[in-house]
PDB file of C-alpha atoms in Angstrom:
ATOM      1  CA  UNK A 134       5.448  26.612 -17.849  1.00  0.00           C
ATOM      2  CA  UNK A 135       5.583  24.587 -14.729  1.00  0.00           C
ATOM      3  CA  UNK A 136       5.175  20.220 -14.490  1.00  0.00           C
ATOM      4  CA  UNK A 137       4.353  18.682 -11.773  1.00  0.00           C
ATOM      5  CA  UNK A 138       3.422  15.074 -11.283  1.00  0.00           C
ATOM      6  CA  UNK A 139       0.531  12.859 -10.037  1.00  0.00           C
ATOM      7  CA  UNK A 140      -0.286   9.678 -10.137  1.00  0.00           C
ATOM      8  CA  UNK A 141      -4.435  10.766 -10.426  1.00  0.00           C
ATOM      9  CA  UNK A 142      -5.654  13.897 -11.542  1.00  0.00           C
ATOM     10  CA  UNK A 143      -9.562  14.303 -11.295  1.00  0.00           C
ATOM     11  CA  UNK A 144     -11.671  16.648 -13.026  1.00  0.00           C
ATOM     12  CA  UNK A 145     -14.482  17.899 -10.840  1.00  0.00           C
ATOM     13  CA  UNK A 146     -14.991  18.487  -7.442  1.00  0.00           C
ATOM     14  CA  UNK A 147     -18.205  17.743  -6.917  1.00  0.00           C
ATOM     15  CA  UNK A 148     -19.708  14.147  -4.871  1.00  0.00           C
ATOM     16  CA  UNK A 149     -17.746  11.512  -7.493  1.00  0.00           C
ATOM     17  CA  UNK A 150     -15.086  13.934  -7.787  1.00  0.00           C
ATOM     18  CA  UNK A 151     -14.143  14.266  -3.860  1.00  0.00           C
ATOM     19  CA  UNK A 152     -14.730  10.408  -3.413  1.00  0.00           C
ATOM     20  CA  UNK A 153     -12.109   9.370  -5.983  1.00  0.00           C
ATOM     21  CA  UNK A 154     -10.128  11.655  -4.873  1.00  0.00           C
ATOM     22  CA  UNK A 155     -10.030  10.384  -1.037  1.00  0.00           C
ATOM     23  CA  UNK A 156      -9.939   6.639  -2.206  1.00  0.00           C
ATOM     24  CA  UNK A 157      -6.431   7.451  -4.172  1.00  0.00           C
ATOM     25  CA  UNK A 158      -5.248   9.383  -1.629  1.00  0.00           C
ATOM     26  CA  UNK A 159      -6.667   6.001   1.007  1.00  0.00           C
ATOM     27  CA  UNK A 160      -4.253   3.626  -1.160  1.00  0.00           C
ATOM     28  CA  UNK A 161      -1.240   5.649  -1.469  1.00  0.00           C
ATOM     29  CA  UNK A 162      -1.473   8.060  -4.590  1.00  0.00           C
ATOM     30  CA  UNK A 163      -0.486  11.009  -5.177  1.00  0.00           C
ATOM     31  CA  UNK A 164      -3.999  13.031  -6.576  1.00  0.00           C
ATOM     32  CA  UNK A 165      -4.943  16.348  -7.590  1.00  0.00           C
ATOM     33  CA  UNK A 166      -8.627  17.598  -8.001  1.00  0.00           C
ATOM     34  CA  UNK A 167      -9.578  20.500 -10.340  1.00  0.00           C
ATOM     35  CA  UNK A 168     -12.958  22.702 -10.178  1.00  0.00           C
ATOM     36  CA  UNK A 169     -13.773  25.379 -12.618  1.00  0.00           C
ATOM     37  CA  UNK A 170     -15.553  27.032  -9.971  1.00  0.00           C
ATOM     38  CA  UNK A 171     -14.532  29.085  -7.207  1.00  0.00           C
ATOM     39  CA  UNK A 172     -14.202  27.433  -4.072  1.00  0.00           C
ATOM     40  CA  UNK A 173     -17.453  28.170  -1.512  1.00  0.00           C
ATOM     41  CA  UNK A 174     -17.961  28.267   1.800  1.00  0.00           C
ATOM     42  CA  UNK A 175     -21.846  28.153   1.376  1.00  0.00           C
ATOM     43  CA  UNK A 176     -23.249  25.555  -1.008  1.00  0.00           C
ATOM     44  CA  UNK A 177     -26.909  26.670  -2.160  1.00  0.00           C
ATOM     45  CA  UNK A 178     -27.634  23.960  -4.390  1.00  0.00           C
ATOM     46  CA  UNK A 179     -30.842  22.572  -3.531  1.00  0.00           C
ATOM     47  CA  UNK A 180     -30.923  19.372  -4.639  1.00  0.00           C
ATOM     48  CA  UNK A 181     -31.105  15.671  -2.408  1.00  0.00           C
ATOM     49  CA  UNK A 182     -29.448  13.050  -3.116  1.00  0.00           C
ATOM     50  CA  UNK A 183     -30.561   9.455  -2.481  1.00  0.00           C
ATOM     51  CA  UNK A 184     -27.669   7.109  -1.184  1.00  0.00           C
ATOM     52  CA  UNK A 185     -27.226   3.373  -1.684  1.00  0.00           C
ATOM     53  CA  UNK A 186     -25.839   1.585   1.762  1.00  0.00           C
ATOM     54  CA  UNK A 187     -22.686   0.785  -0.305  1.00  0.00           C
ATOM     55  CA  UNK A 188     -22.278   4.231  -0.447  1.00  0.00           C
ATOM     56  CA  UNK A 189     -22.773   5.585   2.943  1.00  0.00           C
ATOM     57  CA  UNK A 190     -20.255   2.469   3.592  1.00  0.00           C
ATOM     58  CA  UNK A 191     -17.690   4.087   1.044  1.00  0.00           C
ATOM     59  CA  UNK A 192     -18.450   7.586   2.641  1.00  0.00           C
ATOM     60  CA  UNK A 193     -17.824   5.987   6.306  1.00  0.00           C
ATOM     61  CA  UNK A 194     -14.776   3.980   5.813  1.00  0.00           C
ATOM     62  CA  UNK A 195     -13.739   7.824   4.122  1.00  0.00           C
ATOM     63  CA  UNK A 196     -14.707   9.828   7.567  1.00  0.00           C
ATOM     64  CA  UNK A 197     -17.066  11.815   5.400  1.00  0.00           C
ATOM     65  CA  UNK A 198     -20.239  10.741   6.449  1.00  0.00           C
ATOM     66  CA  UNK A 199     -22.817  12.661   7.632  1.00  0.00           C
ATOM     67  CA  UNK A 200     -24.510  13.753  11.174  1.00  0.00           C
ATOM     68  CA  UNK A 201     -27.740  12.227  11.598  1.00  0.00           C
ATOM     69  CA  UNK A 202     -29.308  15.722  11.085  1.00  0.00           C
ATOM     70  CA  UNK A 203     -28.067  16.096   7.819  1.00  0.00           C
ATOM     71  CA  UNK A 204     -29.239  12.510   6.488  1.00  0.00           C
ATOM     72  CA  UNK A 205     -32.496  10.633   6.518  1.00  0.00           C
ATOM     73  CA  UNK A 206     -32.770   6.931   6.655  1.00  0.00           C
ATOM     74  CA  UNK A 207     -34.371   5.256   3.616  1.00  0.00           C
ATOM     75  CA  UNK A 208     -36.404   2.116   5.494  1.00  0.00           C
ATOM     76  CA  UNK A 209     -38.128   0.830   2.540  1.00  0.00           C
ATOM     77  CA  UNK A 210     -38.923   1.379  -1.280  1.00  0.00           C
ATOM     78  CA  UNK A 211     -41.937   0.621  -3.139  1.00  0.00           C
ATOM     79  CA  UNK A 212     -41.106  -0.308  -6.598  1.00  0.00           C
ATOM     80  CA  UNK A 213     -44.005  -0.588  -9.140  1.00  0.00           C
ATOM     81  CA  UNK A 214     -43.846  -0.712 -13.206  1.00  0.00           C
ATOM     82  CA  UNK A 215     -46.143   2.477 -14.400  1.00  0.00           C
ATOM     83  CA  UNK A 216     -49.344   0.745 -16.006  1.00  0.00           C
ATOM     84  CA  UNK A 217     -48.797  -3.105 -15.242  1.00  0.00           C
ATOM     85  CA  UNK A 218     -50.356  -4.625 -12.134  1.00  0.00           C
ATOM     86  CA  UNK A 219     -48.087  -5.140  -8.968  1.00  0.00           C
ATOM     87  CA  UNK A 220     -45.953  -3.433  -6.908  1.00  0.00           C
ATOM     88  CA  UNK A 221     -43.156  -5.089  -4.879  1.00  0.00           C
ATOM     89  CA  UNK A 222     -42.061  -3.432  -1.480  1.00  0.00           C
ATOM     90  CA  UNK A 223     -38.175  -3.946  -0.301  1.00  0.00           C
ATOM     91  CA  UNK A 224     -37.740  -2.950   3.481  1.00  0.00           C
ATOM     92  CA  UNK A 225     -34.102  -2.953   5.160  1.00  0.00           C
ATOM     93  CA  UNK A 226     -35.097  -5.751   7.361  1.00  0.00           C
ATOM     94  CA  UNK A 227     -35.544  -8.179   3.960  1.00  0.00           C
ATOM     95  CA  UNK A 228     -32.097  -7.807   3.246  1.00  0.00           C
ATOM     96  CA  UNK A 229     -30.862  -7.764   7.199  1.00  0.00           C
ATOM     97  CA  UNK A 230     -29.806  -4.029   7.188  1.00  0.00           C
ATOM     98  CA  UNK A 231     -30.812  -1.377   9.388  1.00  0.00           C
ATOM     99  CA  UNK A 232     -31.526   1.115   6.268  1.00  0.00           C
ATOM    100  CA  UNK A 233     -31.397   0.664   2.300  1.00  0.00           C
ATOM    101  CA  UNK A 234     -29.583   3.929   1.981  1.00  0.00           C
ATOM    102  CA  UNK A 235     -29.933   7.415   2.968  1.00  0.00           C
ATOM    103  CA  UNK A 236     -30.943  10.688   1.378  1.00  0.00           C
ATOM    104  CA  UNK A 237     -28.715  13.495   2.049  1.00  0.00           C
ATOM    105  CA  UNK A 238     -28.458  17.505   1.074  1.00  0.00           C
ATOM    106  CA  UNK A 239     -25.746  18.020  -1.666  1.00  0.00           C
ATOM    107  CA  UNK A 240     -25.707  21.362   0.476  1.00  0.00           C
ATOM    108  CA  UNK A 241     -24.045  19.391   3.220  1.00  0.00           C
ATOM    109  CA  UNK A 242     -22.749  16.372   1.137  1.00  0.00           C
ATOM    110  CA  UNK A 243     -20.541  18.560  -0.444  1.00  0.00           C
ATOM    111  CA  UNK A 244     -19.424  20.702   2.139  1.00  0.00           C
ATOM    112  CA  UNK A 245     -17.994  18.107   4.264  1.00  0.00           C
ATOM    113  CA  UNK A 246     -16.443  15.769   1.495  1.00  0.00           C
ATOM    114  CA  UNK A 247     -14.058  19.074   0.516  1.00  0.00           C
ATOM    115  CA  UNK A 248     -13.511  19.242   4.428  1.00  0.00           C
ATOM    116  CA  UNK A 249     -12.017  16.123   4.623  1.00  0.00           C
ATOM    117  CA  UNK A 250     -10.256  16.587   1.141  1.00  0.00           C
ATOM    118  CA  UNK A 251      -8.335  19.662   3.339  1.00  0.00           C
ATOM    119  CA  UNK A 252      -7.739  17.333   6.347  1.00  0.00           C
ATOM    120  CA  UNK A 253      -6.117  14.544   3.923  1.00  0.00           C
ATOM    121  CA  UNK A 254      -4.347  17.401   1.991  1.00  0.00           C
ATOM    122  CA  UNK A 255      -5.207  16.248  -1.321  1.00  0.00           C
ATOM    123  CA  UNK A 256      -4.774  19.117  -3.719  1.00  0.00           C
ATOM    124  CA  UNK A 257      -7.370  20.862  -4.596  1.00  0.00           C
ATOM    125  CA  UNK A 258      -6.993  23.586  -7.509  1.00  0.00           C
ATOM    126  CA  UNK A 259     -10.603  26.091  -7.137  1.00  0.00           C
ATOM    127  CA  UNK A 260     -11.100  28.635 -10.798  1.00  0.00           C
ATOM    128  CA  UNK A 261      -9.057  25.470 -12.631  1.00  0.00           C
ATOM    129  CA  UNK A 262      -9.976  24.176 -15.587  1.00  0.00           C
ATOM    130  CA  UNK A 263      -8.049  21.769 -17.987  1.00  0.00           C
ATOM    131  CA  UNK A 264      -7.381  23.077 -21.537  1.00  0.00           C
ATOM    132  CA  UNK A 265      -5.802  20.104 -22.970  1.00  0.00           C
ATOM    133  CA  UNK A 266      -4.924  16.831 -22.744  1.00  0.00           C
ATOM    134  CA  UNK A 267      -2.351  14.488 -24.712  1.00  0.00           C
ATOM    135  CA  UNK A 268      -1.992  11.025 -24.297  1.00  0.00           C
ATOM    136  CA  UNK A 269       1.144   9.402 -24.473  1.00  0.00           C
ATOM    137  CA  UNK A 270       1.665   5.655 -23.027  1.00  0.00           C
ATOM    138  CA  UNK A 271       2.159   5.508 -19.541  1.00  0.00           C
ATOM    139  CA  UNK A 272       0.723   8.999 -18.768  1.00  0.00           C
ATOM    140  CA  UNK A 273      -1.044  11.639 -20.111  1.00  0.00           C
ATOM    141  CA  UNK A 274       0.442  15.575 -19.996  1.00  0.00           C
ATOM    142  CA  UNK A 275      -3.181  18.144 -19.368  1.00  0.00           C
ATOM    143  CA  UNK A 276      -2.814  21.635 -19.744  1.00  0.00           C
ATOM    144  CA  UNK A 277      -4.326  23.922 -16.953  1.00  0.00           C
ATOM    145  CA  UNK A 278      -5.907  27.287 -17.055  1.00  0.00           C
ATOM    146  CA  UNK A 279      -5.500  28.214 -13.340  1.00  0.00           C
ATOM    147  CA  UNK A 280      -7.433  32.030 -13.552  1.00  0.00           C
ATOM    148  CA  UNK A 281      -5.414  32.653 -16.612  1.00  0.00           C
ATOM    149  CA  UNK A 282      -1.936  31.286 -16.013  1.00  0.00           C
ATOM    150  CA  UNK A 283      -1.186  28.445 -17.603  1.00  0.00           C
ATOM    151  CA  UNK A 284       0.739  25.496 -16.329  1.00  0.00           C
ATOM    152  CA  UNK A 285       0.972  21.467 -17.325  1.00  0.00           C
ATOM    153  CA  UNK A 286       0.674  18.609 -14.926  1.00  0.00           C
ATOM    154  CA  UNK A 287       1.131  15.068 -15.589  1.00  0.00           C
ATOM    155  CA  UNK A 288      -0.767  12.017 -14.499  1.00  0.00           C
ATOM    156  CA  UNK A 289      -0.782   8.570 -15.297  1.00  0.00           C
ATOM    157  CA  UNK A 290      -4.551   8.443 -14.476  1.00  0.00           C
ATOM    158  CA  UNK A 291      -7.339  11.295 -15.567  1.00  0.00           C
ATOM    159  CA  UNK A 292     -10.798  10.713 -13.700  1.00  0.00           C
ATOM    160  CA  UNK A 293     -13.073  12.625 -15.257  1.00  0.00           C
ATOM    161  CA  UNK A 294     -15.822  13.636 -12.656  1.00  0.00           C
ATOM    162  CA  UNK A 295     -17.707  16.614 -14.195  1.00  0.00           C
ATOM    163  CA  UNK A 296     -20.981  15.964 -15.408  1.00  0.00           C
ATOM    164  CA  UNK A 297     -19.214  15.062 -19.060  1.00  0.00           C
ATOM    165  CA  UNK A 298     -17.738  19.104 -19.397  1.00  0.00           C
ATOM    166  CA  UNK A 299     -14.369  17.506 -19.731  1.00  0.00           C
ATOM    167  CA  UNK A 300     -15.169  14.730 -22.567  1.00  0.00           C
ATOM    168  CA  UNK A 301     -13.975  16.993 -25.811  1.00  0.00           C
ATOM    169  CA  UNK A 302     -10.915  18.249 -24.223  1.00  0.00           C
ATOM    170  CA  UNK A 303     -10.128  14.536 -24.511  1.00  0.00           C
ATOM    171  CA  UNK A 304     -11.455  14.306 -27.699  1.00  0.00           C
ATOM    172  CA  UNK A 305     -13.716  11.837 -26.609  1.00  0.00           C
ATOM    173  CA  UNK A 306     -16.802  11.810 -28.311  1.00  0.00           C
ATOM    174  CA  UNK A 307     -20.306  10.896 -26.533  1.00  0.00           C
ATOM    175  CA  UNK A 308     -22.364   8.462 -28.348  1.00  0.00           C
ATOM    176  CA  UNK A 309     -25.318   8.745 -27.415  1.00  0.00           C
ATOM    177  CA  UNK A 310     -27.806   9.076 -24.807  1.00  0.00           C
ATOM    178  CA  UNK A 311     -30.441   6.282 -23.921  1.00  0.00           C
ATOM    179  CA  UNK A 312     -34.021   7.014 -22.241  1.00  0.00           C
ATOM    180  CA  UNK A 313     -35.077   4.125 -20.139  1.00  0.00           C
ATOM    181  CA  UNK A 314     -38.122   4.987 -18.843  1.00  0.00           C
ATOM    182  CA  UNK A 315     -37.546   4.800 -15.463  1.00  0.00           C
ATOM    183  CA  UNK A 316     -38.460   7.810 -12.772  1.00  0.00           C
ATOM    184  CA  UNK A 317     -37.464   7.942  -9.337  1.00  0.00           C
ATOM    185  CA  UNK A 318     -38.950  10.961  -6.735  1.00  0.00           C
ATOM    186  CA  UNK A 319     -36.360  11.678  -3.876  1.00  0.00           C
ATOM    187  CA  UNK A 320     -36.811  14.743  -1.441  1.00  0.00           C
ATOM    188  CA  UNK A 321     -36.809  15.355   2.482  1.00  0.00           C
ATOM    189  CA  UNK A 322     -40.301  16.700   3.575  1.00  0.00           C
ATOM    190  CA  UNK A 323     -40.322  18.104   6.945  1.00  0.00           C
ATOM    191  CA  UNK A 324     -43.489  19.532   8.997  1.00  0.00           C
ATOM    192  CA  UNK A 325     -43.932  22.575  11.057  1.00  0.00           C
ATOM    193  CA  UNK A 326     -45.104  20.033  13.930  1.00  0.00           C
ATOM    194  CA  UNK A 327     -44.575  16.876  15.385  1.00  0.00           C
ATOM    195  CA  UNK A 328     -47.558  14.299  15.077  1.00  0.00           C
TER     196      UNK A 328
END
């Protein structure tokens, strides 16, 4: 079996995934990321994502923001508490910003964060999944199933960035879940004509 030796491996190369990834490469670390899945040139995953203004800031100062055809400016949000009176409305200009966020296609989220993953050269391992990990002090040793061969990689950081698949190779257990009762409805809507 092969070792090699990062600083930060991250599980997952989805949105989270391909952000940490960029910020440890941004500061100086040496990072892997690992996807089960095969790497894609089309993404046909249909859902939107809604985007704070931190986080477009994050994705900027990252040169993985979007065009402005591929995101849509969130100017205000009504927020309102399902069967109580009152409703309050929070615009962009109450807090002196041009937007709130933005809501953007994980179609083309995606797409471009792995773009500039390949432009930064941080290692990205498609059909990769980790078998194992053991923890030792300063580092932990993870076992990888890269389409059936086997290898081991050590990092002294694990970021685990995929949707919880990765918590019981780590024998980490997940408590439980909590319901808060809160909804949210994000989506792009687009017309056939202009008004």
């Amino acid at each position: 079996m092969s070792k090699t030796q990062y600083d930060v491996l991250i599980i997952g190369a989805g949105p989270v995934g391909c952000v940490a990834a960029l910020a440890m490469k941004q500061i100086g670390l040496s990072t892997a990321v690992l996807e089960v899945q095969p790497q894609q040139s089309k993404i046909s995953d249909g859902r939107t994502l809604a985007l704070s203004w931190n986080s477009y800031l994050i994705l900027d100062e990252l040169n993985a923001w979007l065009t402005d055809e591929e995101r849509f400016p969130i100017r205000s949000i009504q927020i309102s508490d399902r069967g109580h009176f009152g409703q309050s409305v929070v615009s962009g200009q109450d807090v002196q910003l041009s937007e709130l966020g933005y809501v953007v296609r994980f179609k083309d989220l995606l797409p471009r964060l792995r773009e500039v993953l390949s432009q930064q050269k941080v290692k990205t391992l498609f059909q990769t999944s980790a078998t194992s990990i053991q923890k030792y002090k300063d580092y932990s040793e993870i076992t990888l199933d890269m389409n059936g061969v086997i290898s081991t990689v050590t990092a002294r950081l694990i970021v685990m960035a995929d949707g919880g698949q990765s918590l019981n190779i780590a024998g980490l257990k997940h408590k439980k879940a909590i319901d808060h009762g809160h909804d949210a409805i994000v989506g792009i809507i687009t017309s056939d004509s202009t008004p």
